[in-house]
Tab-separated table of C-alpha atoms and ligand atoms in Angstrom:
chain	number	residue	atom	x	y	z
A	1	UNK	CA	-111.632	71.874	40.770
A	2	UNK	CA	-113.212	72.268	37.362
A	3	UNK	CA	-112.035	75.521	35.773
A	4	UNK	CA	-113.008	77.147	32.515
A	5	UNK	CA	-111.996	80.385	30.817
A	6	UNK	CA	-114.383	82.656	28.920
A	7	UNK	CA	-112.093	84.866	26.788
A	8	UNK	CA	-112.982	87.912	24.729
A	9	UNK	CA	-112.563	91.604	24.056
A	10	UNK	CA	-115.717	92.599	26.001
A	11	UNK	CA	-115.662	96.139	24.575
A	12	UNK	CA	-118.121	96.378	26.305
A	13	UNK	CA	-119.693	93.325	27.959
A	14	UNK	CA	-123.225	92.712	26.605
A	15	UNK	CA	-126.228	90.795	27.963
A	16	UNK	CA	-125.237	88.049	25.481
A	17	UNK	CA	-121.828	87.649	27.174
A	18	UNK	CA	-123.435	87.760	30.566
A	19	UNK	CA	-125.845	84.997	29.622
A	20	UNK	CA	-122.912	82.708	28.660
A	21	UNK	CA	-120.891	83.641	31.769
A	22	UNK	CA	-123.871	82.964	34.077
A	23	UNK	CA	-124.663	79.622	32.477
A	24	UNK	CA	-120.997	78.580	32.591
A	25	UNK	CA	-120.916	79.538	36.315
A	26	UNK	CA	-123.708	76.941	36.822
A	27	UNK	CA	-121.559	74.197	35.199
A	28	UNK	CA	-118.032	74.874	36.439
A	29	UNK	CA	-116.483	75.371	39.894
A	30	UNK	CA	-114.688	78.501	38.641
A	31	UNK	CA	-115.172	80.669	35.556
A	32	UNK	CA	-112.363	83.039	34.607
A	33	UNK	CA	-113.485	85.846	32.329
A	34	UNK	CA	-110.276	86.881	30.545
A	35	UNK	CA	-110.109	90.201	28.749
A	36	UNK	CA	-107.723	90.234	25.816
A	37	UNK	CA	-105.170	93.068	25.897
A	38	UNK	CA	-104.901	93.960	22.263
A	39	UNK	CA	-102.948	97.127	21.663
A	40	UNK	CA	-103.418	97.025	17.892
A	41	UNK	CA	-107.202	97.031	18.004
A	42	UNK	CA	-109.000	100.336	18.614
A	43	UNK	CA	-111.353	99.970	21.503
A	44	UNK	CA	-113.957	102.240	23.069
A	45	UNK	CA	-113.065	101.252	26.645
A	46	UNK	CA	-109.650	100.642	28.150
A	47	UNK	CA	-108.837	97.190	29.476
A	48	UNK	CA	-109.142	98.522	33.030
A	49	UNK	CA	-112.573	99.892	32.331
A	50	UNK	CA	-113.677	96.653	30.731
A	51	UNK	CA	-112.437	94.619	33.673
A	52	UNK	CA	-114.186	97.019	36.103
A	53	UNK	CA	-117.484	96.701	34.207
A	54	UNK	CA	-117.178	92.902	34.134
A	55	UNK	CA	-116.466	92.828	37.904
A	56	UNK	CA	-119.513	94.992	38.553
A	57	UNK	CA	-121.934	92.961	36.414
A	58	UNK	CA	-120.766	89.550	37.583
A	59	UNK	CA	-120.520	90.418	41.277
A	60	UNK	CA	-123.540	88.256	42.115
A	61	UNK	CA	-121.666	85.091	41.019
A	62	UNK	CA	-119.401	83.731	43.739
A	63	UNK	CA	-117.342	81.620	41.341
A	64	UNK	CA	-116.649	84.118	38.516
A	65	UNK	CA	-113.340	85.964	38.513
A	66	UNK	CA	-112.163	88.585	36.048
A	67	UNK	CA	-108.642	88.707	34.640
A	68	UNK	CA	-106.786	90.049	31.640
A	69	UNK	CA	-104.266	88.484	29.309
A	70	UNK	CA	-102.084	89.141	26.319
A	71	UNK	CA	-100.421	86.728	24.011
A	72	UNK	CA	-101.746	83.256	23.469
A	73	UNK	CA	-104.889	82.070	25.274
A	74	UNK	CA	-103.356	78.632	25.731
A	75	UNK	CA	-100.441	80.228	27.652
A	76	UNK	CA	-102.927	82.008	29.936
A	77	UNK	CA	-104.692	78.672	30.495
A	78	UNK	CA	-101.432	76.936	31.366
A	79	UNK	CA	-100.461	79.693	33.802
A	80	UNK	CA	-103.807	79.468	35.565
A	81	UNK	CA	-104.396	75.717	35.633
A	82	UNK	CA	-107.292	75.963	33.178
A	83	UNK	CA	-107.901	73.187	30.655
A	84	UNK	CA	-111.022	74.349	28.860
A	85	UNK	CA	-112.396	77.379	27.031
A	86	UNK	CA	-116.063	78.200	26.832
A	87	UNK	CA	-117.466	80.186	23.945
A	88	UNK	CA	-120.930	81.285	22.917
A	89	UNK	CA	-122.026	80.511	19.368
A	90	UNK	CA	-124.602	82.941	18.026
A	91	UNK	CA	-125.048	81.789	14.501
A	92	UNK	CA	-123.509	79.525	11.861
A	93	UNK	CA	-121.367	82.484	10.772
A	94	UNK	CA	-119.489	82.316	14.104
A	95	UNK	CA	-118.767	78.630	13.663
A	96	UNK	CA	-116.034	78.571	11.074
A	97	UNK	CA	-113.647	80.914	12.899
A	98	UNK	CA	-114.402	79.503	16.324
A	99	UNK	CA	-113.836	75.950	15.060
A	100	UNK	CA	-110.437	76.979	13.652
A	101	UNK	CA	-109.384	78.563	16.941
A	102	UNK	CA	-110.665	75.626	18.949
A	103	UNK	CA	-108.732	73.119	16.851
A	104	UNK	CA	-105.589	75.218	16.965
A	105	UNK	CA	-105.794	75.635	20.737
A	106	UNK	CA	-106.231	71.892	21.135
A	107	UNK	CA	-103.339	71.212	18.786
A	108	UNK	CA	-101.059	73.644	20.622
A	109	UNK	CA	-101.798	72.697	24.233
A	110	UNK	CA	-104.620	70.164	24.406
A	111	UNK	CA	-106.934	72.932	25.648
A	112	UNK	CA	-110.539	71.900	24.993
A	113	UNK	CA	-113.178	74.310	23.719
A	114	UNK	CA	-116.836	74.011	24.650
A	115	UNK	CA	-119.444	75.816	22.663
A	116	UNK	CA	-122.642	77.021	24.271
A	117	UNK	CA	-125.472	78.097	21.974
A	118	UNK	CA	-126.419	81.672	22.664
A	119	UNK	CA	-129.875	82.394	24.009
A	120	UNK	CA	-131.832	83.221	20.780
A	121	UNK	CA	-132.816	86.494	22.407
A	122	UNK	CA	-129.221	87.587	21.969
A	123	UNK	CA	-128.299	85.837	18.696
A	124	UNK	CA	-128.103	89.181	16.851
A	125	UNK	CA	-126.140	90.919	19.547
A	126	UNK	CA	-122.478	91.943	19.468
A	127	UNK	CA	-120.390	94.586	21.214
A	128	UNK	CA	-119.671	96.313	17.911
A	129	UNK	CA	-123.340	96.561	16.967
A	130	UNK	CA	-124.162	97.942	20.400
A	131	UNK	CA	-121.470	100.624	19.947
A	132	UNK	CA	-122.731	101.484	16.495
A	133	UNK	CA	-126.361	101.778	17.519
A	134	UNK	CA	-125.468	103.829	20.582
A	135	UNK	CA	-123.241	106.066	18.452
A	136	UNK	CA	-126.243	106.871	16.208
A	137	UNK	CA	-128.255	107.813	19.288
A	138	UNK	CA	-130.287	104.574	19.339
A	139	UNK	CA	-131.356	103.135	22.645
A	140	UNK	CA	-129.449	100.000	23.610
A	141	UNK	CA	-131.083	99.386	26.936
A	142	UNK	CA	-131.964	95.720	27.248
A	143	UNK	CA	-128.894	94.803	25.222
A	144	UNK	CA	-126.233	95.681	27.813
A	145	UNK	CA	-126.345	95.748	31.624
A	146	UNK	CA	-127.478	99.037	33.185
A	147	UNK	CA	-123.985	99.790	34.531
A	148	UNK	CA	-122.572	99.476	31.010
A	149	UNK	CA	-125.322	101.574	29.507
A	150	UNK	CA	-124.409	104.536	31.713
A	151	UNK	CA	-120.679	104.198	30.856
A	152	UNK	CA	-121.453	103.865	27.176
A	153	UNK	CA	-123.427	107.099	27.177
A	154	UNK	CA	-120.689	108.890	29.095
A	155	UNK	CA	-117.942	107.664	26.819
A	156	UNK	CA	-119.787	108.580	23.621
A	157	UNK	CA	-120.614	111.989	25.052
A	158	UNK	CA	-116.894	112.514	25.704
A	159	UNK	CA	-115.863	111.411	22.232
A	160	UNK	CA	-118.668	112.845	20.080
A	161	UNK	CA	-119.438	116.533	20.513
A	162	UNK	CA	-123.188	117.122	20.707
A	163	UNK	CA	-123.844	113.457	21.440
A	164	UNK	CA	-127.028	112.633	23.206
A	165	UNK	CA	-129.782	110.139	22.514
A	166	UNK	CA	-132.807	112.216	21.408
A	167	UNK	CA	-135.835	112.337	23.646
A	168	UNK	CA	-137.738	110.281	21.129
A	169	UNK	CA	-134.915	107.800	20.622
A	170	UNK	CA	-136.231	104.494	19.511
A	171	UNK	CA	-136.192	101.754	22.099
A	172	UNK	CA	-134.493	98.866	20.351
A	173	UNK	CA	-134.629	96.618	23.373
A	174	UNK	CA	-135.785	93.169	22.444
A	175	UNK	CA	-138.503	93.185	19.845
A	176	UNK	CA	-141.174	90.482	20.225
A	177	UNK	CA	-139.899	88.766	17.067
A	178	UNK	CA	-136.276	88.676	18.217
A	179	UNK	CA	-136.739	85.165	19.617
A	180	UNK	CA	-137.383	83.825	16.149
A	181	UNK	CA	-134.036	83.262	14.492
A	182	UNK	CA	-133.748	85.144	11.264
A	183	UNK	CA	-136.896	87.158	11.854
A	184	UNK	CA	-136.981	90.435	10.020
A	185	UNK	CA	-138.136	93.577	11.671
A	186	UNK	CA	-138.266	97.181	10.698
A	187	UNK	CA	-136.664	99.762	12.928
A	188	UNK	CA	-138.155	103.207	12.896
A	189	UNK	CA	-135.416	105.192	14.633
A	190	UNK	CA	-135.985	108.784	15.564
A	191	UNK	CA	-132.837	110.469	16.755
A	192	UNK	CA	-130.554	113.379	16.361
A	193	UNK	CA	-127.563	112.829	14.089
A	194	UNK	CA	-124.183	112.347	15.723
A	195	UNK	CA	-120.997	111.856	13.749
A	196	UNK	CA	-120.461	108.130	13.471
A	197	UNK	CA	-116.772	107.354	13.419
A	198	UNK	CA	-115.404	104.873	10.948
A	199	UNK	CA	-115.128	101.710	13.045
A	200	UNK	CA	-111.788	100.822	11.393
A	201	UNK	CA	-110.014	104.185	11.176
A	202	UNK	CA	-112.102	106.045	13.777
A	203	UNK	CA	-112.279	108.990	11.362
A	204	UNK	CA	-115.621	110.803	11.319
A	205	UNK	CA	-117.836	109.972	8.392
A	206	UNK	CA	-120.060	112.422	6.567
A	207	UNK	CA	-123.459	113.017	8.091
A	208	UNK	CA	-125.163	111.521	5.079
A	209	UNK	CA	-123.245	108.269	5.047
A	210	UNK	CA	-125.319	105.384	6.362
A	211	UNK	CA	-124.067	101.982	7.447
A	212	UNK	CA	-126.283	99.350	5.896
A	213	UNK	CA	-125.009	96.418	7.936
A	214	UNK	CA	-128.164	96.375	10.022
A	215	UNK	CA	-130.325	95.945	6.911
A	216	UNK	CA	-130.574	92.419	5.614
A	217	UNK	CA	-129.896	91.994	1.885
A	218	UNK	CA	-133.054	89.917	1.577
A	219	UNK	CA	-135.329	91.790	-0.833
A	220	UNK	CA	-138.113	93.471	1.085
A	221	UNK	CA	-136.109	94.177	4.253
A	222	UNK	CA	-136.628	97.793	5.144
A	223	UNK	CA	-135.492	100.335	7.654
A	224	UNK	CA	-137.008	103.712	8.282
A	225	UNK	CA	-135.162	106.667	9.746
A	226	UNK	CA	-136.201	110.079	10.821
A	227	UNK	CA	-133.139	112.087	11.715
A	228	UNK	CA	-131.617	115.524	11.744
A	229	UNK	CA	-128.208	116.028	10.126
A	230	UNK	CA	-126.010	119.105	9.647
A	231	UNK	CA	-126.156	120.436	6.070
A	232	UNK	CA	-123.003	119.789	4.020
A	233	UNK	CA	-121.161	122.605	2.212
A	234	UNK	CA	-121.982	124.092	-1.219
A	235	UNK	CA	-125.743	123.951	-1.095
A	236	UNK	CA	-126.317	127.396	-2.603
A	237	UNK	CA	-126.999	129.449	-5.691
A	238	UNK	CA	-126.336	133.168	-6.115
A	239	UNK	CA	-128.918	134.557	-3.723
A	240	UNK	CA	-130.078	131.667	-1.560
A	241	UNK	CA	-128.724	128.502	-0.037
A	242	UNK	CA	-128.795	126.120	2.885
A	243	UNK	CA	-126.278	127.336	5.485
A	244	UNK	CA	-123.459	124.873	6.259
A	245	UNK	CA	-124.319	122.971	9.424
A	246	UNK	CA	-127.995	123.998	9.423
A	247	UNK	CA	-130.387	121.276	10.602
A	248	UNK	CA	-131.700	119.168	7.730
A	249	UNK	CA	-134.719	117.051	8.602
A	250	UNK	CA	-134.661	113.697	6.837
A	251	UNK	CA	-137.373	111.066	6.568
A	252	UNK	CA	-135.794	108.131	4.836
A	253	UNK	CA	-136.680	104.588	4.024
A	254	UNK	CA	-133.990	102.092	2.999
A	255	UNK	CA	-135.336	99.035	1.285
A	256	UNK	CA	-133.358	96.053	0.033
A	257	UNK	CA	-134.319	95.187	-3.542
A	258	UNK	CA	-132.791	92.526	-5.790
A	259	UNK	CA	-129.982	94.707	-7.174
A	260	UNK	CA	-129.293	97.032	-4.266
A	261	UNK	CA	-130.834	99.400	-1.788
A	262	UNK	CA	-133.620	101.730	-2.733
A	263	UNK	CA	-133.704	104.985	-0.770
A	264	UNK	CA	-136.911	106.968	-0.753
A	265	UNK	CA	-137.880	109.870	1.405
A	266	UNK	CA	-137.835	113.571	1.856
A	267	UNK	CA	-135.563	116.293	3.220
A	268	UNK	CA	-136.397	119.729	4.543
A	269	UNK	CA	-133.739	122.361	5.160
A	270	UNK	CA	-133.761	126.051	6.146
A	271	UNK	CA	-133.158	128.454	3.314
A	272	UNK	CA	-131.066	131.543	3.968
A	273	UNK	CA	-130.249	134.432	1.655
A	274	UNK	CA	-131.798	137.646	0.378
A	275	UNK	CA	-135.071	138.474	-1.270
A	276	UNK	CA	-134.284	139.323	-4.891
A	277	UNK	CA	-136.607	142.386	-4.744
A	278	UNK	CA	-136.284	143.939	-1.307
A	279	UNK	CA	-133.042	142.320	-0.083
A	280	UNK	CA	-134.688	141.317	3.183
A	281	UNK	CA	-133.289	138.156	4.773
A	282	UNK	CA	-135.155	135.058	3.773
A	283	UNK	CA	-136.790	132.885	6.347
A	284	UNK	CA	-138.101	129.882	4.509
A	285	UNK	CA	-137.325	126.279	3.855
A	286	UNK	CA	-136.496	124.129	0.883
A	287	UNK	CA	-138.135	120.707	0.688
A	288	UNK	CA	-137.098	117.910	-1.671
A	289	UNK	CA	-138.072	114.319	-2.206
A	290	UNK	CA	-135.499	111.624	-2.850
A	291	UNK	CA	-135.657	108.354	-4.766
A	292	UNK	CA	-132.290	106.754	-5.394
A	293	UNK	CA	-131.143	103.231	-6.089
A	294	UNK	CA	-127.732	102.209	-4.801
A	295	UNK	CA	-126.392	99.115	-6.526
A	296	UNK	CA	-124.556	96.326	-4.685
A	297	UNK	CA	-122.466	95.221	-7.618
A	298	UNK	CA	-119.069	96.928	-7.647
A	299	UNK	CA	-117.233	94.405	-9.806
A	300	UNK	CA	-118.299	95.641	-13.196
A	301	UNK	CA	-118.698	99.222	-12.039
A	302	UNK	CA	-115.995	100.390	-14.413
A	303	UNK	CA	-117.562	98.756	-17.461
A	304	UNK	CA	-120.965	100.015	-16.503
A	305	UNK	CA	-119.656	103.509	-16.187
A	306	UNK	CA	-118.284	103.332	-19.708
A	307	UNK	CA	-121.630	102.017	-20.943
A	308	UNK	CA	-123.513	104.770	-19.185
A	309	UNK	CA	-120.934	107.464	-19.704
A	310	UNK	CA	-123.521	109.762	-21.162
A	311	UNK	CA	-125.884	109.288	-18.284
A	312	UNK	CA	-123.496	108.839	-15.316
A	313	UNK	CA	-126.596	108.120	-13.288
A	314	UNK	CA	-125.688	104.984	-11.360
A	315	UNK	CA	-124.932	105.073	-7.689
A	316	UNK	CA	-123.170	102.287	-5.810
A	317	UNK	CA	-122.805	101.183	-2.242
A	318	UNK	CA	-119.279	101.389	-0.901
A	319	UNK	CA	-119.145	98.066	0.875
A	320	UNK	CA	-121.818	98.450	3.549
A	321	UNK	CA	-121.813	102.222	3.337
A	322	UNK	CA	-124.386	104.226	1.455
A	323	UNK	CA	-123.343	107.804	0.774
A	324	UNK	CA	-126.513	109.821	0.239
A	325	UNK	CA	-124.693	113.182	0.048
A	326	UNK	CA	-124.300	113.453	-3.775
A	327	UNK	CA	-127.945	112.582	-4.371
A	328	UNK	CA	-129.059	114.893	-1.588
A	329	UNK	CA	-126.925	117.723	-2.972
A	330	UNK	CA	-128.311	117.252	-6.515
A	331	UNK	CA	-131.882	117.331	-5.239
A	332	UNK	CA	-131.423	120.386	-3.027
A	333	UNK	CA	-129.452	122.498	-5.508
A	334	UNK	CA	-132.049	121.834	-8.243
A	335	UNK	CA	-134.786	122.937	-5.850
A	336	UNK	CA	-133.108	126.230	-4.833
A	337	UNK	CA	-134.803	129.378	-6.271
A	338	UNK	CA	-132.799	131.535	-8.698
A	339	UNK	CA	-134.757	134.670	-7.635
A	340	UNK	CA	-135.921	133.995	-4.133
A	341	UNK	CA	-138.685	136.256	-2.805
A	342	UNK	CA	-139.545	136.986	0.803
A	343	UNK	CA	-143.161	136.736	-0.344
A	344	UNK	CA	-144.747	136.261	-3.755
A	345	UNK	CA	-146.016	139.866	-4.037
A	346	UNK	CA	-142.971	141.582	-2.583
A	347	UNK	CA	-143.114	145.180	-3.925
A	348	UNK	CA	-139.339	145.720	-3.616
A	349	UNK	CA	-137.580	148.912	-2.525
A	350	UNK	CA	-138.459	152.550	-3.014
A	351	UNK	CA	-136.327	153.812	-5.877
A	352	UNK	CA	-135.851	157.180	-4.235
A	353	UNK	CA	-135.049	156.426	-0.639
A	354	UNK	CA	-134.543	152.654	-0.700
A	355	UNK	CA	-137.042	151.768	2.048
A	356	UNK	CA	-138.832	148.483	1.637
A	357	UNK	CA	-142.179	149.379	0.125
A	358	UNK	CA	-143.868	146.610	2.030
A	359	UNK	CA	-143.071	148.568	5.229
A	360	UNK	CA	-143.648	152.048	3.767
A	361	UNK	CA	-147.101	151.178	2.337
A	362	UNK	CA	-148.630	151.922	-1.111
A	363	UNK	CA	-148.982	155.687	-0.369
A	364	UNK	CA	-145.237	156.109	-0.002
A	365	UNK	CA	-144.136	159.028	-2.238
A	366	UNK	CA	-141.406	161.707	-2.318
A	367	UNK	CA	-142.453	165.235	-3.116
A	368	UNK	CA	-138.971	166.453	-3.773
A	369	UNK	CA	-136.361	164.028	-4.957
A	370	UNK	CA	-133.459	164.062	-2.510
A	371	UNK	CA	-130.961	163.551	-5.321
A	372	UNK	CA	-131.104	164.635	-9.013
A	373	UNK	CA	-130.308	161.070	-10.096
A	374	UNK	CA	-133.342	159.818	-8.158
A	375	UNK	CA	-135.405	162.518	-9.855
A	376	UNK	CA	-134.389	161.183	-13.271
A	377	UNK	CA	-135.265	157.689	-12.197
A	378	UNK	CA	-138.542	158.890	-10.784
A	379	UNK	CA	-139.596	160.032	-14.223
A	380	UNK	CA	-139.303	156.449	-15.420
A	381	UNK	CA	-141.184	155.307	-12.397
A	382	UNK	CA	-143.981	157.776	-12.987
A	383	UNK	CA	-144.340	156.600	-16.577
A	384	UNK	CA	-144.426	153.055	-15.365
A	385	UNK	CA	-147.079	153.766	-12.763
A	386	UNK	CA	-149.282	155.338	-15.385
A	387	UNK	CA	-149.462	151.937	-17.010
A	388	UNK	CA	-152.461	150.016	-15.628
A	389	UNK	CA	-151.613	147.361	-13.009
A	390	UNK	CA	-148.284	148.986	-11.952
A	391	UNK	CA	-147.774	149.974	-8.349
A	392	UNK	CA	-146.296	153.378	-7.518
A	393	UNK	CA	-142.614	153.369	-6.623
A	394	UNK	CA	-142.107	149.689	-7.302
A	395	UNK	CA	-139.234	148.434	-9.410
A	396	UNK	CA	-139.885	145.026	-10.918
A	397	UNK	CA	-136.500	143.394	-10.595
A	398	UNK	CA	-137.717	140.394	-12.624
A	399	UNK	CA	-137.914	142.660	-15.647
A	400	UNK	CA	-134.711	144.501	-14.891
B	1	LIG	O1	-114.362	88.973	21.781
B	1	LIG	P1	-113.413	88.569	20.691
B	1	LIG	O2	-112.588	89.748	20.184
B	1	LIG	O3	-114.128	87.854	19.584
B	1	LIG	O4	-112.399	87.517	21.370
B	1	LIG	C1	-111.409	86.870	20.611
B	1	LIG	C2	-110.409	86.099	21.480
B	1	LIG	C3	-109.840	86.999	22.556
B	1	LIG	C4	-111.167	84.966	22.161
B	1	LIG	C5	-109.342	85.530	20.585
B	1	LIG	O5	-108.870	86.544	19.734
B	1	LIG	C6	-108.127	84.978	21.344
B	1	LIG	O6	-108.210	83.937	21.928
B	1	LIG	N1	-107.029	85.712	21.308
B	1	LIG	C7	-105.813	85.393	21.999
B	1	LIG	C8	-104.637	85.142	21.084
B	1	LIG	C9	-104.591	83.666	20.699
B	1	LIG	O7	-104.540	82.790	21.478
B	1	LIG	N2	-104.628	83.453	19.337
B	1	LIG	C10	-104.571	82.123	18.779
B	1	LIG	C11	-105.954	81.570	18.653
B	1	LIG	S1	-105.910	79.988	17.986
């Protein structure tokens, strides 16, 4: 009996894995899909769950069995009478590491490795990319089997409060150009923001930190995003600001240029606070446009900073991460009004009784001052109203 093992983490199984498993099942009498038990690696699904999903999605193959292993793959092979490993190769970048493992496995136990070229439709696909896209609210249908899709949504909903792919979530699926290796395509994703955990530490990242791995460094590659993120702290001046956690609408475009990534776009956020004249709550928005270049080069960052000490105007990518928060904060705080008004011609408050004059109307007067201090103030007011162009009872707070 010709046996082969298809090992991996399968966290979770993708359509790319399934393609290799199915094709191997056509070549061998028995294919064992072996899930690596790796306690040191953080995974989204438990080994049991991964095994269950694999069983479900390979149930139509009579000669595929699912198992798990820890330790060396060659030991698992020896224990199961398997002499060959089958692996899918997606791109040249896979080759070096796979070659090393294949040669080592052969050296250790004469276990052969066979490489099967991945269907080009899946050459860009990996479990980690699927998790990342799904975490952002992108639609990964077409990239994983239906059964996995449902579990993925459930798991992310458990782990990320407020998670849910937006109704207008982009359908990544398989774009028509995906069959052409190396083809570039622009993704216009429309989704609600969900906190994307750091894939290494699993700590939540800021809402304005974007992972640029999905954007090729080839100049001209671009990615457009429309998303809603919670406002960070400290976006306020004395009388007005953007409340922490309020929904900020972002329209962003990330474009790879020779020296880095150029971010252009706009942001709109609700403005809360008090009208400087009548103290009524504000109900308006602040809108800003953004144009920022994030440089790739970190090596001479220190020297550059010294050179540009005066300006301090350079922003850098942190590996693949682009932190838009400082630029966003600068733009919003500069756009906040020092003396916000509920409307341009707000008449303010009545100096005698304190009612908003906009509600009381221009005929609002007091025959007898309710308080001697108001009477004194009223004299000033009367003088002021005798000046042409001044409205009765209004205090111009702009002039003090
Ligand atoms: O899906 P993955 O995470 O890329 O799979 C990697 C896997 C499981 C195939 C590989 O890490 C493996 O074979 N691990 C078992 C440990 C082992 O045998 N290491 C020595 C390799 S030469």
